[in-house]
Coordinates of N, CA and C in Angstrom, one line a residue:
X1 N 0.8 -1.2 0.0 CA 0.0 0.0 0.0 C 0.9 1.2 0.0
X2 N 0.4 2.1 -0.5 CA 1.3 3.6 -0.8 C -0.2 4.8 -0.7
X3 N 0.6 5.9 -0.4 CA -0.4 7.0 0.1 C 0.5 8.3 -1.2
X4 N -0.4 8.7 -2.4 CA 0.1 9.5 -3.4 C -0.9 11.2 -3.0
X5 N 0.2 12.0 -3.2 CA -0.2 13.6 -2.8 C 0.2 14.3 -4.5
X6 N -0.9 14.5 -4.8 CA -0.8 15.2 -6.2 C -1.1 16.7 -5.6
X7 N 0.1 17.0 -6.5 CA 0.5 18.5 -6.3 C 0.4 19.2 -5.2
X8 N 1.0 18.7 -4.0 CA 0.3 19.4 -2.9 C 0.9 20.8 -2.7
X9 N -0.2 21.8 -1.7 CA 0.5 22.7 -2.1 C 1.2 23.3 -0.4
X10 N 0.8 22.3 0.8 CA 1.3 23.0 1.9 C 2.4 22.3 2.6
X11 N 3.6 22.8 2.7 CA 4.7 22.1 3.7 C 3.9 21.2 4.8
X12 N 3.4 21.8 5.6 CA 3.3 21.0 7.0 C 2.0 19.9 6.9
X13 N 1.1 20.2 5.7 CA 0.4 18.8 5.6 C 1.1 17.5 5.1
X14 N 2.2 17.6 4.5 CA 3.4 16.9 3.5 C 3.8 16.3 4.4
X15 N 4.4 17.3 5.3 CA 5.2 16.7 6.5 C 4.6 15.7 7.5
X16 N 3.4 16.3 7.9 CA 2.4 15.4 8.6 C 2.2 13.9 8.4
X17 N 1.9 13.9 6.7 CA 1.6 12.9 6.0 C 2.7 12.0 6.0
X18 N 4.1 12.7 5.7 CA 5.0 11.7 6.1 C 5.5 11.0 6.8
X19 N 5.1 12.1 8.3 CA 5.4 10.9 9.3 C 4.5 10.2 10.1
X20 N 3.4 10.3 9.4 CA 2.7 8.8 9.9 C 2.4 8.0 8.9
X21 N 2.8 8.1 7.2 CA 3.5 7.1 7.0 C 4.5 6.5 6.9
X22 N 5.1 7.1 7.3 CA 6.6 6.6 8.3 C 6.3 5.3 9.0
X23 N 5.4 6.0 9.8 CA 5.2 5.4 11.2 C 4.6 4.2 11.1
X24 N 4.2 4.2 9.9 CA 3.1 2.7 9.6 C 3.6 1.8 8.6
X25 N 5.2 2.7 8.1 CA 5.4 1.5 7.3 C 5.2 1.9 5.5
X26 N 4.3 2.7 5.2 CA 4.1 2.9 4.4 C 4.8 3.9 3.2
X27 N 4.8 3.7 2.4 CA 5.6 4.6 1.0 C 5.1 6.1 0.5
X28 N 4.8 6.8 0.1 CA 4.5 8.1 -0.2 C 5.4 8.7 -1.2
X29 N 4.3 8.7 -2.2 CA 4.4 9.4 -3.7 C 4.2 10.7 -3.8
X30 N 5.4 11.8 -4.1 CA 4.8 13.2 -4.4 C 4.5 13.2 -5.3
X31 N 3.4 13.6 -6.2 CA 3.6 14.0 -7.5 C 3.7 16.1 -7.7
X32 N 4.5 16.0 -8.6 CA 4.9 17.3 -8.9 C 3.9 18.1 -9.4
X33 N 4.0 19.2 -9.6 CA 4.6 20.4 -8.9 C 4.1 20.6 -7.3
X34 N 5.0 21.3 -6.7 CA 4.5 21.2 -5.2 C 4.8 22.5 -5.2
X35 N 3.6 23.0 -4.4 CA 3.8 24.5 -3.9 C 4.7 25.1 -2.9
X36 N 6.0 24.5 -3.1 CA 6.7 24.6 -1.7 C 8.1 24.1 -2.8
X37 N 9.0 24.7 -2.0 CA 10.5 24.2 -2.3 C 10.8 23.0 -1.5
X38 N 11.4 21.7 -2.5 CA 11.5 20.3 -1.7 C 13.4 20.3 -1.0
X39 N 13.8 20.4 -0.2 CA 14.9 20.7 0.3 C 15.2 20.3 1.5
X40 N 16.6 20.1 1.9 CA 17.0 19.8 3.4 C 16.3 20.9 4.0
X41 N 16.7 22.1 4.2 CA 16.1 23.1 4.9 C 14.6 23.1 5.3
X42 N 14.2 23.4 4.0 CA 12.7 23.3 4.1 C 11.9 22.2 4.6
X43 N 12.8 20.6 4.5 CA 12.0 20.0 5.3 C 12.1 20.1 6.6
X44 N 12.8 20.2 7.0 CA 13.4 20.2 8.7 C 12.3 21.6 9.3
X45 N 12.0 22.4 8.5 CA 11.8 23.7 8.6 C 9.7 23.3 9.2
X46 N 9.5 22.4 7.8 CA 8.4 22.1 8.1 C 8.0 20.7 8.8
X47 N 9.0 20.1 9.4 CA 8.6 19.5 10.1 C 8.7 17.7 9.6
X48 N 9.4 18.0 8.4 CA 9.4 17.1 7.6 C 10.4 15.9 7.5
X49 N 11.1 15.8 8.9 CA 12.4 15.6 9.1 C 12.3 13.5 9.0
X50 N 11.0 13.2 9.2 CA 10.4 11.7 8.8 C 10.5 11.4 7.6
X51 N 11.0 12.5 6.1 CA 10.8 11.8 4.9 C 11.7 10.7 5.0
X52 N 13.3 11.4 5.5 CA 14.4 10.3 5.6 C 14.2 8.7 6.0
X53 N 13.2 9.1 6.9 CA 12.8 7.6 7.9 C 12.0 6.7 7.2
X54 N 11.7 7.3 6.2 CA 10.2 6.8 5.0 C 10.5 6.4 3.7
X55 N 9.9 5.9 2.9 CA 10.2 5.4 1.7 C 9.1 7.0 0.9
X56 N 10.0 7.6 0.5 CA 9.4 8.9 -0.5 C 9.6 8.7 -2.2
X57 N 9.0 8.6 -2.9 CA 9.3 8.7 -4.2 C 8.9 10.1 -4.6
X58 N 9.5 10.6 -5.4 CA 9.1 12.3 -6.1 C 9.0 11.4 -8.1
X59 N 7.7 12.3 -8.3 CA 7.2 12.2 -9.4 C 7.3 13.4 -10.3
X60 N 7.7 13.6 -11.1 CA 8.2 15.0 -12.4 C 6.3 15.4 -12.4
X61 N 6.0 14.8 -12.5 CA 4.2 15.1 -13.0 C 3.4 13.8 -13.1
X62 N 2.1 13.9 -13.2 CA 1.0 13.2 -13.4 C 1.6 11.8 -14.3
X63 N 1.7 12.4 -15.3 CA 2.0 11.0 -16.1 C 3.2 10.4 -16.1
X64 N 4.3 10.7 -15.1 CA 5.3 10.0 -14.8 C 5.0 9.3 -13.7
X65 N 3.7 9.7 -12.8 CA 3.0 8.6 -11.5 C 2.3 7.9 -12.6
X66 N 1.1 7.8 -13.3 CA 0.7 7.3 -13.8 C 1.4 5.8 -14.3
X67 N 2.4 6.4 -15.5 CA 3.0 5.5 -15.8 C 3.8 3.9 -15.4
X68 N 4.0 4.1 -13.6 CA 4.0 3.1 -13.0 C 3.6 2.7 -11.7
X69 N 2.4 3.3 -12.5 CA 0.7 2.6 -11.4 C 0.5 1.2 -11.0
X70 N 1.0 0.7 -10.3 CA 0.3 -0.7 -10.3 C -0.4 -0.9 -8.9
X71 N -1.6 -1.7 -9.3 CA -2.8 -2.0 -8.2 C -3.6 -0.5 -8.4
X72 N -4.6 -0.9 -7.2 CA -5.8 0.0 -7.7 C -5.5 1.8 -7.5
X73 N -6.8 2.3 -7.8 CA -6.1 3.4 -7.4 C -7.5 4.4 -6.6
X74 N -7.1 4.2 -5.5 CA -8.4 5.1 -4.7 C -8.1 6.1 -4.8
X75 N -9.0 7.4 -4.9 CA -9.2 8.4 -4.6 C -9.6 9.2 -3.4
X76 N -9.2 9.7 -2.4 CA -10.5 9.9 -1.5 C -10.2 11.8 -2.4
X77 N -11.9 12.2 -2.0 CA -12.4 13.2 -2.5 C -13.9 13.7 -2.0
X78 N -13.9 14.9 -2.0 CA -15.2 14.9 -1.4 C -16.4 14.9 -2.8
X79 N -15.7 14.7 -3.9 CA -17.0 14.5 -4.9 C -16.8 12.8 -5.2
X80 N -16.3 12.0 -3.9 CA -16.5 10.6 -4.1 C -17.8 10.0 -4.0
X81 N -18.0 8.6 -5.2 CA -19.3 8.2 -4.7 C -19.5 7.2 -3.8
X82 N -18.4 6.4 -3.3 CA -18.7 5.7 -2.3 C -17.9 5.7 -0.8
X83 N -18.8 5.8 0.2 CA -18.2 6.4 1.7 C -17.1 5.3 1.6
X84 N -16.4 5.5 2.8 CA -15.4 4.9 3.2 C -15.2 3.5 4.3
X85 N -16.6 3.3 4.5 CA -16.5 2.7 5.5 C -17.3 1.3 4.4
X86 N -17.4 1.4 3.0 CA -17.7 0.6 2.3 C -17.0 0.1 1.1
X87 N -15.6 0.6 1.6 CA -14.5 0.0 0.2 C -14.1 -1.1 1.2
X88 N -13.3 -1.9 0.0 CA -12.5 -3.2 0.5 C -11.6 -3.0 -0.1
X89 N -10.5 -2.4 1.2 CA -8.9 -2.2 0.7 C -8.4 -3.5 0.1
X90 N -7.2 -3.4 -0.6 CA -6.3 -4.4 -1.1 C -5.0 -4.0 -0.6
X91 N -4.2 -4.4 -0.6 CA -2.8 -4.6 0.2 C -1.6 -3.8 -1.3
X92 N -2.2 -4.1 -2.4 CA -1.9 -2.7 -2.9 C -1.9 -2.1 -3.6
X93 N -3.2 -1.4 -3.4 CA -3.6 -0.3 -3.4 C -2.8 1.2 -2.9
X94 N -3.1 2.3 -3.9 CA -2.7 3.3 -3.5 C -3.6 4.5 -3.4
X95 N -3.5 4.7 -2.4 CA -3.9 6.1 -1.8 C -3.9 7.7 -2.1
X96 N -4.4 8.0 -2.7 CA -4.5 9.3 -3.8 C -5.2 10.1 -3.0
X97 N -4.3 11.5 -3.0 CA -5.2 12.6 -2.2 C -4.3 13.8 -3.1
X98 N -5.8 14.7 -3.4 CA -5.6 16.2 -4.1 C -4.6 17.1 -3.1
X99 N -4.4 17.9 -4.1 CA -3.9 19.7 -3.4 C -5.1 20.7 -2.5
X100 N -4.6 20.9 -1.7 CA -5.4 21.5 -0.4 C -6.3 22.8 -1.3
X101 N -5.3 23.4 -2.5 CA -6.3 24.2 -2.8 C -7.1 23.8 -4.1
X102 N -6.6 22.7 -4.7 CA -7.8 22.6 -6.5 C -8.2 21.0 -6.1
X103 N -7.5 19.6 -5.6 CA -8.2 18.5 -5.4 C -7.5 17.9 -6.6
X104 N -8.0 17.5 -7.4 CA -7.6 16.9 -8.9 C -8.2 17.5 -9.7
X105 N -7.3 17.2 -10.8 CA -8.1 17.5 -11.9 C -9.3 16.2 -12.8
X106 N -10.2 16.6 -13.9 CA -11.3 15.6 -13.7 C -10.6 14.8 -14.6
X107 N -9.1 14.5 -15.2 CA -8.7 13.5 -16.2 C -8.0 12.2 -15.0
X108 N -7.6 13.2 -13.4 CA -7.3 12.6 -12.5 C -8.7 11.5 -12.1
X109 N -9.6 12.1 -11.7 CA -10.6 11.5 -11.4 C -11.3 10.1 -11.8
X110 N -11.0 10.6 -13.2 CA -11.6 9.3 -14.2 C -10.4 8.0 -14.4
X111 N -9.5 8.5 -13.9 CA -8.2 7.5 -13.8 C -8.3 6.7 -12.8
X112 N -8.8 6.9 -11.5 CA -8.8 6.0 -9.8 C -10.3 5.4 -10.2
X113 N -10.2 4.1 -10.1 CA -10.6 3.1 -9.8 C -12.1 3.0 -9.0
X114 N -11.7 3.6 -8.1 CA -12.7 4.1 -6.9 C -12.4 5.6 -6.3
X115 N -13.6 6.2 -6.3 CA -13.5 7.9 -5.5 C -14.4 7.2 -4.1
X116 N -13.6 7.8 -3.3 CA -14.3 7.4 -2.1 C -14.6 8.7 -1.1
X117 N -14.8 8.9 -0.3 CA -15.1 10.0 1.0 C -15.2 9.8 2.3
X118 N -14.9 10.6 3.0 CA -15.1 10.4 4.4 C -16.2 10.9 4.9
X119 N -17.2 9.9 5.2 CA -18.6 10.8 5.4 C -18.5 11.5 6.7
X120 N -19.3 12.8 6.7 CA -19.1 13.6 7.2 C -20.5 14.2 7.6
X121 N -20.5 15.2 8.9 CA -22.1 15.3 9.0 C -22.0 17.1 7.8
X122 N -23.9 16.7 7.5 CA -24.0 17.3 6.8 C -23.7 19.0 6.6
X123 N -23.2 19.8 5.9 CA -22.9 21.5 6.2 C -22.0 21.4 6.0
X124 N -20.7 20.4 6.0 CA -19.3 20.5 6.2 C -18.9 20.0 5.2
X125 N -17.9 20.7 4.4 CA -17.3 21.0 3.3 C -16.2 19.7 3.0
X126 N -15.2 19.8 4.3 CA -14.0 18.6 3.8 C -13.2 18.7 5.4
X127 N -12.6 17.6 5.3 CA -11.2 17.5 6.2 C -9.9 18.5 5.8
X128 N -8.9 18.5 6.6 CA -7.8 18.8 5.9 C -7.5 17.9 5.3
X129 N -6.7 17.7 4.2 CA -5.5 16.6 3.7 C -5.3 15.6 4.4
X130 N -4.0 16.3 5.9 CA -3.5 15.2 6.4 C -4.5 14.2 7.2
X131 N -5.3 15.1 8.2 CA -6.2 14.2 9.0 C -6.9 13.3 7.8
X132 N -7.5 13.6 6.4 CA -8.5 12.5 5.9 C -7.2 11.4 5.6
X133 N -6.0 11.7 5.0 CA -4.9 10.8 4.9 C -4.8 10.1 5.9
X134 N -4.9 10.6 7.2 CA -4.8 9.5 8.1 C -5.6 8.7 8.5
X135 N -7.2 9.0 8.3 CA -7.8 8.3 8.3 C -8.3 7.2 7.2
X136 N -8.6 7.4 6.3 CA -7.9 6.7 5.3 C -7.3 5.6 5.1
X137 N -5.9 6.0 5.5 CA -4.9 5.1 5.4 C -5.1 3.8 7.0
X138 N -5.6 4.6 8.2 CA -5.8 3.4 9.4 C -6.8 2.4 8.7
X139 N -7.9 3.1 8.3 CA -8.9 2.3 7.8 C -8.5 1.0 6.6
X140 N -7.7 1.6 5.7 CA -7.3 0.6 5.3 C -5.9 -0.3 5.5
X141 N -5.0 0.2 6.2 CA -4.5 -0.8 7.0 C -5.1 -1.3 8.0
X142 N -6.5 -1.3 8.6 CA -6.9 -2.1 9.5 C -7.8 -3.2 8.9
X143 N -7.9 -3.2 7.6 CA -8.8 -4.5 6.7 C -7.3 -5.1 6.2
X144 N -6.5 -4.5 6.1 CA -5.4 -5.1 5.1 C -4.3 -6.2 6.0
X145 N -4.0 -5.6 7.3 CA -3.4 -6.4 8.0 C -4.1 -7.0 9.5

């Protein structure tokens, strides 16, 4: 299982993300462009000092992830159609989460497999990033292992 951040655009959700999949084991795909300079400084800066500890790959763009996609490919999104508490993870599967400020784009969309969501009570817009990443990602390491 791998957890992919397309284009993200905030240091300290990045950072977040990385070190709790760090923490679990898990691998983490940037895909490019990122709103942020990727650097020793800048990570340590934002907190990011877990990439080391982690299995990180950096992607040039979209179709350089694409190109070696293997296993399914979730989306979570809040224009997903199926909640979360009704997918059946695979072991591996990857974990796709938009930019804090656009999400994906809709050629992204039609690419994953499954769009999924974190239901949520109604009025409320979205999670941040990292919290739905982390929820997310428990949820499906807790069917996977």
């Amino acid at each position: 299982m791998r957890v992919a951040l397309y284009e993200p655009d905030i240091a300290g959700n990045v950072g977040t993300i990385l070190r709790t999949a760090a923490c679990f084991g898990v691998g983490v795909d940037l895909i490019e462009p990122m709103g942020f300079p990727w650097s020793d400084r800048g990570l340590r800066r934002a907190g990011m000092d877990y990439a080391a500890a982690g299995e990180v790959t950096r992607h040039a763009d979209w179709g350089a992830f694409a190109a070696q996609l293997h296993g399914r490919l979730i989306l979570a999104t809040t224009r997903g159609a199926t909640d979360l508490w009704d997918v059946r993870f695979a072991a591996d599967d990857v974990l796709l989460f938009g930019s804090e400020s656009a999400g994906v784009p809709d050629a992204v969309h039609a690419r994953a497999d499954i769009a999924v969501r974190v239901p949520m009570r109604a009025g409320f817009r979205s999670l941040n990033v990292a919290v739905s990443a982390g929820i997310v990602l428990a949820e499906a390491l807790r069917q996977t292992r």
